[in-house]
Amino acid sequence: MGAQNGEDDNASPRKKRKLARPQATSYILRKLLDKVPLDTDGEEDVHITCVEYWKENLYIGTSAAEVLHFVSLPSGESNEPSFILATRLPITVTQNPTTTQTAVCAGVQQIVLLPGVNKACILCNGTVSFYHLPELSPAFGTKVNNCRWIGGLDLNRSADEPTGDDPVIMIAIQSRIMLVRIGEEAKRIRAVEFPGCLIASRRDTIACVADQYSYSLVDVEHQQKIPLFFISSPNEAVESGHVDGMPSKAESSTRRSSSISYRHQNSGKVSGHGRSTSLNAFVGSLGMRPQSPRGQPDRSTPHGQDLLGVAESPRSSISQERGATSISKDLPSVPTSELESDKQKPLPPAPKRSLPQLKPHIISPTSSEFLLITGTGVSEPGVGVRVNLDGDGVRGAINFQRYPEAVIVDRLEEVNQTSVNGDRLEGYVLAVISVEADGESRKCLEVQRWDINPEEGEWPKELIEIPTAKVSQSLHVGISHTTGPSQLNFYELGELLRMVRLKIPKTGTSTPLEETDPRTRATIEQLQKEKELFESQELTDTEGSKRVDQGWEAQRNKEEAAFAHGLGSIRSSLVMWSGDHVWHVLKNPLSLQLDESLQKASMLESSGRYKSVDREYIINLIQPIRDTEARSEAEFLGLEYVRQKAGLLLFLDLLSMTPDGKPEDMITSTEEILEASSLDPRVILLFIPLLRDEVVQGPQGIWVHGGIAQVAETYLEQLREPKSPLQLSSVVHGAILDMAKHYLFAWQRKRGYGSVTDEKFVFDSIDAALLHLLLRQQQDSQAMRGSESSASVRAELNKLADNWKGNFDRAVTLLEQYNQLFILSRLYQSRKMAGNVLKTWRRIALGEKESDSEINSASVEMQMRKYLVKIRDQQLIEEYGTWLAARNPSLGIQVFADDNSRVKLEPPEVIGLLKRHAPNAVQDYLEHLVFSKNCGQYADDLIAYYLDTVLSVLQSSPTARRSLSESYSTYRALRPPKPTYLNFITENAPSEAWWKSRLRLLQLLGGGPGTHYTSFPSLSYSIPTVLARIEPFQNELVSESIILDGRQGRHREALHLLTHGLGDYDSAIRYCIFRGFSTTEAGNDSPIDSAAVVAKQSELFRYLLSEFLQINDCSDRTERTSDLLSRFGSWFDVREVLTLVPDDWNVEILSGFLAYVFRGLVSQAREARIQRGLSASLNLRIVVEHLEGVEKIRGWVEDADGLRGLRDGVRLNDSQEERGGDDGDASDFGEMAVPSAEGG
């Protein structure tokens, strides 16, 4: 047998993903009938021998030669039938069975149902009887005696399949096998010589048959046979693997020509898979099959006699009728020399060997294979060998722990057409074996897969103990397929998978923080009142709607139960019997197997309370099925349920552990299984005390699988016990919260999936729980200074608030409780609630508690300024813009001054708003208009603000006046070189606000650092008004007076104040150079005459020279005058200077000026000479050019004959005619007047 695995790999079925084998059994026994009323009639060991079922009719054969007919009645919630006894049919036999038949064939041996023709064949005590279905009334009036076995229906045809041909059965009598067609009559169509047949299985024309010694393949149509191997082999033969040679071709041919029967007489050692060399002849003959003998006339006896011709001599078989037709002609003949030599050689003595008598088993798992059981003894292991229709071994062998008493193949797709993807379903082989346990022999059902090679090491065998009431009855166990399948239901599967409403006990509300701010409390109370009002409106509905609402849950429970229990429906034709008991043998659904394994992994206390789970066992159980593709709707929902239950158990076990007992890999594996389980996240949140109150239920509550609800409700009850592990873990470890956060984020990505039921309530719970969790983590990280997780948590909070889609009121409440006002403002921004955003920022700026230490008033004000220019609500802009301007004028006015603002307010309107709500910001806004926007029309208003500030201080503060006077005296005391007065006071001005206002006033009036007392050309303001206001403080406001004098054209007065009032000589010189613009000149847009500019500058310098000459200090007077004349001598007339300068001054004082004058005079004289020389040369060039022109054209004379030239005497007209016109030289000067003769 070991040689048959050579080609198995290529013949194996397509491999699929393998599942980890659950610890639960693949098959279960469900009671069909208990305590069948057997008629013992004084016998002690009356038992069931066979069972059949078809269309609600159950037929049970007994060892007391009775057939019990039961009829099913639907009953019970599980929709499974119950049976009542309809008739008790005793089977009477006319022949007297032999002693061997009495021992082996006692009672009803077989019941074969033929639904297509409504007939039944019953083999009882070696006699076959025929009956009508379903009442089992006698048919045909005939019986077949000396029968050993019946059956052999074509397995390629379904019993209920409608065909034109009546079914053909095989009846094995002592010497041959008859093929009988059962219809309106029983008609023998063929007989095959095969004595002692005990069992057969047929596929079309190929039957695998067995006698008490060996197995063979028989072509029942062409009368050909392939011997296969022994049923029982001696131990040494199996162990050595030796294969004895089959008989020679001549001998084989001789045997085949005489009879197709095959007896193993005096045979040598034969292996489990040895076969005759006639296989080649058999295969060859299949290609050239002779005509079927169906067309030949039937040789049966006339009607009224034995219909099947059982008494006919075996020699009248079809093989003899065919006469010359013999398969020996296809085989080569044996040479005569070889035959003679064989006759001369003595035959070796036959080995004496006692082979154990084993019951043959033939089953056909597929349309092209037979599974044959062989072994060495009843108490030794058995081996299942698979052969195809050609007798070749295929795939690997199947091993049995003991040689089986009965074997059956269960191919689930034959009765359960529930596959949704077309995959071939699983195939199992079930064998009844005897095992020794505790010194007792027990009957068990050994289950293993036949469609997977055993060498793969997967799907180990299972042993299911068969329940028996008596030891004697346990000796008679049978298993078979019934003709018709039974419709059954796994009620427990429906109970696990049905959706039920989760019962959530009240655990109280968590109050993580106590809010102390009255405004926050008021907001929360208002939200709670609104929620209560909304709920009360829902409760105060009409009485009719109340009754409807009360009945919806019962209606849904009914619908869910009907749907789920429909998933547990199964059709099974496999039954088992022992003694007076009959069971259905049902394939245990994978969901129930896995659930039972999970139950075994859960360890509970004696009181039934939670203790722990075997985590490794659950993880190893779940990992292989995470990506398994379900083959049916029930399996899809069942795998989903198992994943959910496994994730829930692992999570609850994780919660009950101490913080030190939660390694990272354990948390990671739990998180992965939870994410893949698709369990409603609200169930998980119920077990986290921090997040329990974030669970949102709709009017219909939370619906989960019944098995999930059972686990969850058990543990929720434990939460109410103060000493339960879950209650003691109320302070959840940080790693668990991190895992919950990742789990909730993963669920958030499922928003919008159609597979999520109660989407709104689920995701509202997720969002609220996630926000609450992040807020708690942010609070904890802020308590730990320098925590690196604070920034990441803050980023997650910002992202969550910016993309908030959950319950808005709950988010507001949570953020208020945790004093996360800035995050609250971002939440309002996500809903475009601009008013609430600005209101929240104002609360922060006013000092309300903000948990984030990085958020302060300055940052919030900046955010408000940026936000106000982006919104379009003018009312909000006016309200909060003026509030910000009143709080921070320089920042607030930017709201109204920003060119990118979406709402444009005119300056007069803004000024009016600021005057009403932010008076302190008006000046800043006017400065922006005047200095940044060059809006001169607001100069008077700005000047008035400046003057109000400065004059009010000067009027009320002598110290301020004294400060101004000291600034003048200090500046005058400085020795040259020194800065201008404006630069001096800019750098050394006190920090008082009025000083700053005075500097801005000077800049506005025209005395800024860049202009140095020269006002803006385009700026116009009321000079008289300003003069009138500063007149009482002219001595203190000297710089202002200087600017105003310059604006009025009073340059001498301005220079006088600069020279004698301030001592700012550099500013005075600059005043002269820039001509100290007057108001009339500022508005004149006509082009500037350079001569007028020089004249104006000369005039101002003369004024300044006269002022310098009046300086009291002699050294300053001479130094300033000498410096002025030497640097700007070009603007002075030497005569005027000499007139003004005192005569007693030393020439050295004026040396610079005089040197400049002399250099100028010398330069002028030299320039005059050069000019005269250039003029003379120019005159000479003009004269020469004139003479050259005259020489070129000569003279002309005009007389009575016309005009003629003096050079050749030719008349002008004649010469022009001859030349065709004027020559080129004459045209150089155009038309010229003819000179007179005197001038020639």
mmCIF file with all atom_site columns, C-alpha atoms in Angstrom, residues 743-900:
data_model
loop_
_atom_site.group_PDB
_atom_site.id
_atom_site.type_symbol
_atom_site.label_atom_id
_atom_site.label_alt_id
_atom_site.label_comp_id
_atom_site.label_asym_id
_atom_site.label_entity_id
_atom_site.label_seq_id
_atom_site.pdbx_PDB_ins_code
_atom_site.Cartn_x
_atom_site.Cartn_y
_atom_site.Cartn_z
_atom_site.occupancy
_atom_site.B_iso_or_equiv
_atom_site.pdbx_formal_charge
_atom_site.auth_seq_id
_atom_site.auth_comp_id
_atom_site.auth_asym_id
_atom_site.auth_atom_id
_atom_site.pdbx_PDB_model_num
ATOM 1   C CA . TYR A 1 743 ? -9.560  51.643  18.808 1.00 0.00 ? 743 TYR A CA 1
ATOM 2   C CA . LEU A 1 744 ? -11.893 54.644  18.661 1.00 0.00 ? 744 LEU A CA 1
ATOM 3   C CA . PHE A 1 745 ? -9.800  56.349  15.985 1.00 0.00 ? 745 PHE A CA 1
ATOM 4   C CA . ALA A 1 746 ? -9.986  53.152  13.918 1.00 0.00 ? 746 ALA A CA 1
ATOM 5   C CA . TRP A 1 747 ? -13.765 53.150  14.297 1.00 0.00 ? 747 TRP A CA 1
ATOM 6   C CA . GLN A 1 748 ? -13.959 56.793  13.283 1.00 0.00 ? 748 GLN A CA 1
ATOM 7   C CA . ARG A 1 749 ? -12.556 55.865  9.892  1.00 0.00 ? 749 ARG A CA 1
ATOM 8   C CA . LYS A 1 750 ? -15.599 53.637  9.351  1.00 0.00 ? 750 LYS A CA 1
ATOM 9   C CA . ARG A 1 751 ? -17.975 56.594  9.311  1.00 0.00 ? 751 ARG A CA 1
ATOM 10  C CA . GLY A 1 752 ? -20.248 56.285  6.329  1.00 0.00 ? 752 GLY A CA 1
ATOM 11  C CA . TYR A 1 753 ? -19.940 52.513  6.005  1.00 0.00 ? 753 TYR A CA 1
ATOM 12  C CA . GLY A 1 754 ? -23.276 50.924  5.186  1.00 0.00 ? 754 GLY A CA 1
ATOM 13  C CA . SER A 1 755 ? -22.491 47.932  7.402  1.00 0.00 ? 755 SER A CA 1
ATOM 14  C CA . VAL A 1 756 ? -22.646 50.030  10.596 1.00 0.00 ? 756 VAL A CA 1
ATOM 15  C CA . THR A 1 757 ? -26.086 49.934  12.163 1.00 0.00 ? 757 THR A CA 1
ATOM 16  C CA . ASP A 1 758 ? -27.331 52.798  14.326 1.00 0.00 ? 758 ASP A CA 1
ATOM 17  C CA . GLU A 1 759 ? -24.635 54.893  12.700 1.00 0.00 ? 759 GLU A CA 1
ATOM 18  C CA . LYS A 1 760 ? -25.601 58.193  14.310 1.00 0.00 ? 760 LYS A CA 1
ATOM 19  C CA . PHE A 1 761 ? -25.680 56.884  17.868 1.00 0.00 ? 761 PHE A CA 1
ATOM 20  C CA . VAL A 1 762 ? -22.564 54.753  17.398 1.00 0.00 ? 762 VAL A CA 1
ATOM 21  C CA . PHE A 1 763 ? -20.440 57.568  16.060 1.00 0.00 ? 763 PHE A CA 1
ATOM 22  C CA . ASP A 1 764 ? -21.853 60.104  18.488 1.00 0.00 ? 764 ASP A CA 1
ATOM 23  C CA . SER A 1 765 ? -20.699 57.791  21.260 1.00 0.00 ? 765 SER A CA 1
ATOM 24  C CA . ILE A 1 766 ? -17.301 57.327  19.612 1.00 0.00 ? 766 ILE A CA 1
ATOM 25  C CA . ASP A 1 767 ? -16.725 61.043  19.127 1.00 0.00 ? 767 ASP A CA 1
ATOM 26  C CA . ALA A 1 768 ? -17.806 61.944  22.641 1.00 0.00 ? 768 ALA A CA 1
ATOM 27  C CA . ALA A 1 769 ? -15.743 59.151  24.204 1.00 0.00 ? 769 ALA A CA 1
ATOM 28  C CA . LEU A 1 770 ? -12.714 60.065  22.137 1.00 0.00 ? 770 LEU A CA 1
ATOM 29  C CA . LEU A 1 771 ? -13.004 63.716  23.107 1.00 0.00 ? 771 LEU A CA 1
ATOM 30  C CA . HIS A 1 772 ? -13.431 62.835  26.768 1.00 0.00 ? 772 HIS A CA 1
ATOM 31  C CA . LEU A 1 773 ? -10.444 60.502  26.646 1.00 0.00 ? 773 LEU A CA 1
ATOM 32  C CA . LEU A 1 774 ? -8.201  63.084  24.974 1.00 0.00 ? 774 LEU A CA 1
ATOM 33  C CA . LEU A 1 775 ? -9.254  65.738  27.455 1.00 0.00 ? 775 LEU A CA 1
ATOM 34  C CA . ARG A 1 776 ? -8.342  63.473  30.340 1.00 0.00 ? 776 ARG A CA 1
ATOM 35  C CA . GLN A 1 777 ? -4.987  62.646  28.760 1.00 0.00 ? 777 GLN A CA 1
ATOM 36  C CA . GLN A 1 778 ? -4.323  66.337  28.155 1.00 0.00 ? 778 GLN A CA 1
ATOM 37  C CA . GLN A 1 779 ? -5.145  67.095  31.760 1.00 0.00 ? 779 GLN A CA 1
ATOM 38  C CA . ASP A 1 780 ? -2.822  64.349  32.996 1.00 0.00 ? 780 ASP A CA 1
ATOM 39  C CA . SER A 1 781 ? 0.016   65.424  30.706 1.00 0.00 ? 781 SER A CA 1
ATOM 40  C CA . GLN A 1 782 ? -0.279  69.032  31.850 1.00 0.00 ? 782 GLN A CA 1
ATOM 41  C CA . ALA A 1 783 ? -0.079  67.874  35.438 1.00 0.00 ? 783 ALA A CA 1
ATOM 42  C CA . MET A 1 784 ? 3.259   66.271  34.525 1.00 0.00 ? 784 MET A CA 1
ATOM 43  C CA . ARG A 1 785 ? 5.417   69.225  33.584 1.00 0.00 ? 785 ARG A CA 1
ATOM 44  C CA . GLY A 1 786 ? 7.513   68.654  30.487 1.00 0.00 ? 786 GLY A CA 1
ATOM 45  C CA . SER A 1 787 ? 5.461   65.706  29.246 1.00 0.00 ? 787 SER A CA 1
ATOM 46  C CA . GLU A 1 788 ? 6.244   65.006  25.602 1.00 0.00 ? 788 GLU A CA 1
ATOM 47  C CA . SER A 1 789 ? 2.762   63.619  24.934 1.00 0.00 ? 789 SER A CA 1
ATOM 48  C CA . SER A 1 790 ? 1.082   66.939  25.677 1.00 0.00 ? 790 SER A CA 1
ATOM 49  C CA . ALA A 1 791 ? 1.828   68.375  22.233 1.00 0.00 ? 791 ALA A CA 1
ATOM 50  C CA . SER A 1 792 ? 0.603   65.277  20.395 1.00 0.00 ? 792 SER A CA 1
ATOM 51  C CA . VAL A 1 793 ? -2.577  65.109  22.469 1.00 0.00 ? 793 VAL A CA 1
ATOM 52  C CA . ARG A 1 794 ? -3.190  68.812  21.843 1.00 0.00 ? 794 ARG A CA 1
ATOM 53  C CA . ALA A 1 795 ? -2.787  68.245  18.106 1.00 0.00 ? 795 ALA A CA 1
ATOM 54  C CA . GLU A 1 796 ? -5.276  65.370  18.236 1.00 0.00 ? 796 GLU A CA 1
ATOM 55  C CA . LEU A 1 797 ? -7.719  67.519  20.170 1.00 0.00 ? 797 LEU A CA 1
ATOM 56  C CA . ASN A 1 798 ? -7.415  70.318  17.637 1.00 0.00 ? 798 ASN A CA 1
ATOM 57  C CA . LYS A 1 799 ? -7.989  67.938  14.746 1.00 0.00 ? 799 LYS A CA 1
ATOM 58  C CA . LEU A 1 800 ? -10.971 66.346  16.460 1.00 0.00 ? 800 LEU A CA 1
ATOM 59  C CA . ALA A 1 801 ? -12.559 69.722  17.210 1.00 0.00 ? 801 ALA A CA 1
ATOM 60  C CA . ASP A 1 802 ? -11.902 71.041  13.705 1.00 0.00 ? 802 ASP A CA 1
ATOM 61  C CA . ASN A 1 803 ? -13.632 68.015  12.153 1.00 0.00 ? 803 ASN A CA 1
ATOM 62  C CA . TRP A 1 804 ? -16.317 67.431  14.767 1.00 0.00 ? 804 TRP A CA 1
ATOM 63  C CA . LYS A 1 805 ? -19.311 65.434  13.562 1.00 0.00 ? 805 LYS A CA 1
ATOM 64  C CA . GLY A 1 806 ? -20.693 64.071  16.817 1.00 0.00 ? 806 GLY A CA 1
ATOM 65  C CA . ASN A 1 807 ? -23.144 65.407  19.362 1.00 0.00 ? 807 ASN A CA 1
ATOM 66  C CA . PHE A 1 808 ? -22.385 69.101  19.539 1.00 0.00 ? 808 PHE A CA 1
ATOM 67  C CA . ASP A 1 809 ? -23.942 69.797  22.921 1.00 0.00 ? 809 ASP A CA 1
ATOM 68  C CA . ARG A 1 810 ? -22.012 66.981  24.562 1.00 0.00 ? 810 ARG A CA 1
ATOM 69  C CA . ALA A 1 811 ? -18.765 68.301  23.122 1.00 0.00 ? 811 ALA A CA 1
ATOM 70  C CA . VAL A 1 812 ? -19.495 71.771  24.503 1.00 0.00 ? 812 VAL A CA 1
ATOM 71  C CA . THR A 1 813 ? -20.251 70.315  27.935 1.00 0.00 ? 813 THR A CA 1
ATOM 72  C CA . LEU A 1 814 ? -17.041 68.302  28.035 1.00 0.00 ? 814 LEU A CA 1
ATOM 73  C CA . LEU A 1 815 ? -14.864 71.189  26.921 1.00 0.00 ? 815 LEU A CA 1
ATOM 74  C CA . GLU A 1 816 ? -16.479 73.460  29.477 1.00 0.00 ? 816 GLU A CA 1
ATOM 75  C CA . GLN A 1 817 ? -15.923 70.903  32.223 1.00 0.00 ? 817 GLN A CA 1
ATOM 76  C CA . TYR A 1 818 ? -12.247 70.589  31.396 1.00 0.00 ? 818 TYR A CA 1
ATOM 77  C CA . ASN A 1 819 ? -11.801 74.368  30.901 1.00 0.00 ? 819 ASN A CA 1
ATOM 78  C CA . GLN A 1 820 ? -10.567 73.889  27.352 1.00 0.00 ? 820 GLN A CA 1
ATOM 79  C CA . LEU A 1 821 ? -11.977 77.171  26.091 1.00 0.00 ? 821 LEU A CA 1
ATOM 80  C CA . PHE A 1 822 ? -9.621  77.564  23.161 1.00 0.00 ? 822 PHE A CA 1
ATOM 81  C CA . ILE A 1 823 ? -10.504 74.066  21.887 1.00 0.00 ? 823 ILE A CA 1
ATOM 82  C CA . LEU A 1 824 ? -14.132 75.069  22.406 1.00 0.00 ? 824 LEU A CA 1
ATOM 83  C CA . SER A 1 825 ? -13.577 78.074  20.155 1.00 0.00 ? 825 SER A CA 1
ATOM 84  C CA . ARG A 1 826 ? -12.171 75.768  17.470 1.00 0.00 ? 826 ARG A CA 1
ATOM 85  C CA . LEU A 1 827 ? -15.261 73.609  17.843 1.00 0.00 ? 827 LEU A CA 1
ATOM 86  C CA . TYR A 1 828 ? -17.431 76.669  17.242 1.00 0.00 ? 828 TYR A CA 1
ATOM 87  C CA . GLN A 1 829 ? -15.299 77.551  14.228 1.00 0.00 ? 829 GLN A CA 1
ATOM 88  C CA . SER A 1 830 ? -15.951 74.101  12.733 1.00 0.00 ? 830 SER A CA 1
ATOM 89  C CA . ARG A 1 831 ? -19.687 74.953  12.831 1.00 0.00 ? 831 ARG A CA 1
ATOM 90  C CA . LYS A 1 832 ? -19.084 78.532  11.609 1.00 0.00 ? 832 LYS A CA 1
ATOM 91  C CA . MET A 1 833 ? -20.570 79.923  14.808 1.00 0.00 ? 833 MET A CA 1
ATOM 92  C CA . ALA A 1 834 ? -18.603 83.171  14.685 1.00 0.00 ? 834 ALA A CA 1
ATOM 93  C CA . GLY A 1 835 ? -20.437 84.785  17.576 1.00 0.00 ? 835 GLY A CA 1
ATOM 94  C CA . ASN A 1 836 ? -19.643 81.891  19.930 1.00 0.00 ? 836 ASN A CA 1
ATOM 95  C CA . VAL A 1 837 ? -16.040 81.855  18.765 1.00 0.00 ? 837 VAL A CA 1
ATOM 96  C CA . LEU A 1 838 ? -15.528 85.506  19.586 1.00 0.00 ? 838 LEU A CA 1
ATOM 97  C CA . LYS A 1 839 ? -17.459 85.193  22.819 1.00 0.00 ? 839 LYS A CA 1
ATOM 98  C CA . THR A 1 840 ? -15.209 82.318  23.944 1.00 0.00 ? 840 THR A CA 1
ATOM 99  C CA . TRP A 1 841 ? -12.056 84.247  23.080 1.00 0.00 ? 841 TRP A CA 1
ATOM 100 C CA . ARG A 1 842 ? -13.323 87.232  25.008 1.00 0.00 ? 842 ARG A CA 1
ATOM 101 C CA . ARG A 1 843 ? -13.840 84.964  28.033 1.00 0.00 ? 843 ARG A CA 1
ATOM 102 C CA . ILE A 1 844 ? -10.206 83.862  27.807 1.00 0.00 ? 844 ILE A CA 1
ATOM 103 C CA . ALA A 1 845 ? -8.967  87.432  27.384 1.00 0.00 ? 845 ALA A CA 1
ATOM 104 C CA . LEU A 1 846 ? -10.966 88.530  30.403 1.00 0.00 ? 846 LEU A CA 1
ATOM 105 C CA . GLY A 1 847 ? -9.151  85.996  32.557 1.00 0.00 ? 847 GLY A CA 1
ATOM 106 C CA . GLU A 1 848 ? -11.489 83.035  32.644 1.00 0.00 ? 848 GLU A CA 1
ATOM 107 C CA . LYS A 1 849 ? -9.709  79.764  33.443 1.00 0.00 ? 849 LYS A CA 1
ATOM 108 C CA . GLU A 1 850 ? -8.032  78.083  30.486 1.00 0.00 ? 850 GLU A CA 1
ATOM 109 C CA . SER A 1 851 ? -6.351  74.741  31.096 1.00 0.00 ? 851 SER A CA 1
ATOM 110 C CA . ASP A 1 852 ? -3.785  75.196  28.355 1.00 0.00 ? 852 ASP A CA 1
ATOM 111 C CA . SER A 1 853 ? -0.975  77.252  29.830 1.00 0.00 ? 853 SER A CA 1
ATOM 112 C CA . GLU A 1 854 ? 0.235   78.284  26.377 1.00 0.00 ? 854 GLU A CA 1
ATOM 113 C CA . ILE A 1 855 ? -2.968  80.184  25.697 1.00 0.00 ? 855 ILE A CA 1
ATOM 114 C CA . ASN A 1 856 ? -2.873  83.753  27.056 1.00 0.00 ? 856 ASN A CA 1
ATOM 115 C CA . SER A 1 857 ? -4.626  87.044  26.471 1.00 0.00 ? 857 SER A CA 1
ATOM 116 C CA . ALA A 1 858 ? -2.138  88.312  23.908 1.00 0.00 ? 858 ALA A CA 1
ATOM 117 C CA . SER A 1 859 ? -2.404  85.225  21.717 1.00 0.00 ? 859 SER A CA 1
ATOM 118 C CA . VAL A 1 860 ? -6.184  85.239  21.940 1.00 0.00 ? 860 VAL A CA 1
ATOM 119 C CA . GLU A 1 861 ? -6.341  88.925  20.981 1.00 0.00 ? 861 GLU A CA 1
ATOM 120 C CA . MET A 1 862 ? -4.180  88.225  17.965 1.00 0.00 ? 862 MET A CA 1
ATOM 121 C CA . GLN A 1 863 ? -6.459  85.330  16.982 1.00 0.00 ? 863 GLN A CA 1
ATOM 122 C CA . MET A 1 864 ? -9.462  87.604  17.332 1.00 0.00 ? 864 MET A CA 1
ATOM 123 C CA . ARG A 1 865 ? -7.874  90.261  15.131 1.00 0.00 ? 865 ARG A CA 1
ATOM 124 C CA . LYS A 1 866 ? -7.172  87.694  12.372 1.00 0.00 ? 866 LYS A CA 1
ATOM 125 C CA . TYR A 1 867 ? -10.610 86.148  12.663 1.00 0.00 ? 867 TYR A CA 1
ATOM 126 C CA . LEU A 1 868 ? -12.529 89.416  12.471 1.00 0.00 ? 868 LEU A CA 1
ATOM 127 C CA . VAL A 1 869 ? -11.128 90.287  9.053  1.00 0.00 ? 869 VAL A CA 1
ATOM 128 C CA . LYS A 1 870 ? -12.298 86.909  7.688  1.00 0.00 ? 870 LYS A CA 1
ATOM 129 C CA . ILE A 1 871 ? -15.963 86.950  8.693  1.00 0.00 ? 871 ILE A CA 1
ATOM 130 C CA . ARG A 1 872 ? -18.780 88.787  6.979  1.00 0.00 ? 872 ARG A CA 1
ATOM 131 C CA . ASP A 1 873 ? -20.996 89.613  9.942  1.00 0.00 ? 873 ASP A CA 1
ATOM 132 C CA . GLN A 1 874 ? -20.761 93.391  10.251 1.00 0.00 ? 874 GLN A CA 1
ATOM 133 C CA . GLN A 1 875 ? -22.500 93.430  13.599 1.00 0.00 ? 875 GLN A CA 1
ATOM 134 C CA . LEU A 1 876 ? -19.918 91.058  15.109 1.00 0.00 ? 876 LEU A CA 1
ATOM 135 C CA . ILE A 1 877 ? -17.089 93.049  13.564 1.00 0.00 ? 877 ILE A CA 1
ATOM 136 C CA . GLU A 1 878 ? -18.376 96.277  15.073 1.00 0.00 ? 878 GLU A CA 1
ATOM 137 C CA . GLU A 1 879 ? -19.003 94.689  18.476 1.00 0.00 ? 879 GLU A CA 1
ATOM 138 C CA . TYR A 1 880 ? -15.796 92.759  18.934 1.00 0.00 ? 880 TYR A CA 1
ATOM 139 C CA . GLY A 1 881 ? -13.642 95.079  16.844 1.00 0.00 ? 881 GLY A CA 1
ATOM 140 C CA . THR A 1 882 ? -14.414 98.016  19.089 1.00 0.00 ? 882 THR A CA 1
ATOM 141 C CA . TRP A 1 883 ? -14.025 95.775  22.168 1.00 0.00 ? 883 TRP A CA 1
ATOM 142 C CA . LEU A 1 884 ? -10.585 94.756  20.996 1.00 0.00 ? 884 LEU A CA 1
ATOM 143 C CA . ALA A 1 885 ? -9.728  98.364  20.130 1.00 0.00 ? 885 ALA A CA 1
ATOM 144 C CA . ALA A 1 886 ? -10.721 99.480  23.606 1.00 0.00 ? 886 ALA A CA 1
ATOM 145 C CA . ARG A 1 887 ? -8.559  96.723  25.098 1.00 0.00 ? 887 ARG A CA 1
ATOM 146 C CA . ASN A 1 888 ? -5.619  96.969  22.707 1.00 0.00 ? 888 ASN A CA 1
ATOM 147 C CA . PRO A 1 889 ? -5.921  100.076 20.489 1.00 0.00 ? 889 PRO A CA 1
ATOM 148 C CA . SER A 1 890 ? -2.965  99.357  18.241 1.00 0.00 ? 890 SER A CA 1
ATOM 149 C CA . LEU A 1 891 ? -4.280  95.836  17.517 1.00 0.00 ? 891 LEU A CA 1
ATOM 150 C CA . GLY A 1 892 ? -7.951  96.708  17.454 1.00 0.00 ? 892 GLY A CA 1
ATOM 151 C CA . ILE A 1 893 ? -7.732  99.388  14.796 1.00 0.00 ? 893 ILE A CA 1
ATOM 152 C CA . GLN A 1 894 ? -6.135  96.830  12.442 1.00 0.00 ? 894 GLN A CA 1
ATOM 153 C CA . VAL A 1 895 ? -9.517  95.151  12.218 1.00 0.00 ? 895 VAL A CA 1
ATOM 154 C CA . PHE A 1 896 ? -10.942 98.262  10.564 1.00 0.00 ? 896 PHE A CA 1
ATOM 155 C CA . ALA A 1 897 ? -7.782  99.265  8.727  1.00 0.00 ? 897 ALA A CA 1
ATOM 156 C CA . ASP A 1 898 ? -6.951  95.911  7.096  1.00 0.00 ? 898 ASP A CA 1
ATOM 157 C CA . ASP A 1 899 ? -7.340  96.107  3.327  1.00 0.00 ? 899 ASP A CA 1
ATOM 158 C CA . ASN A 1 900 ? -8.089  92.352  3.181  1.00 0.00 ? 900 ASN A CA 1
#
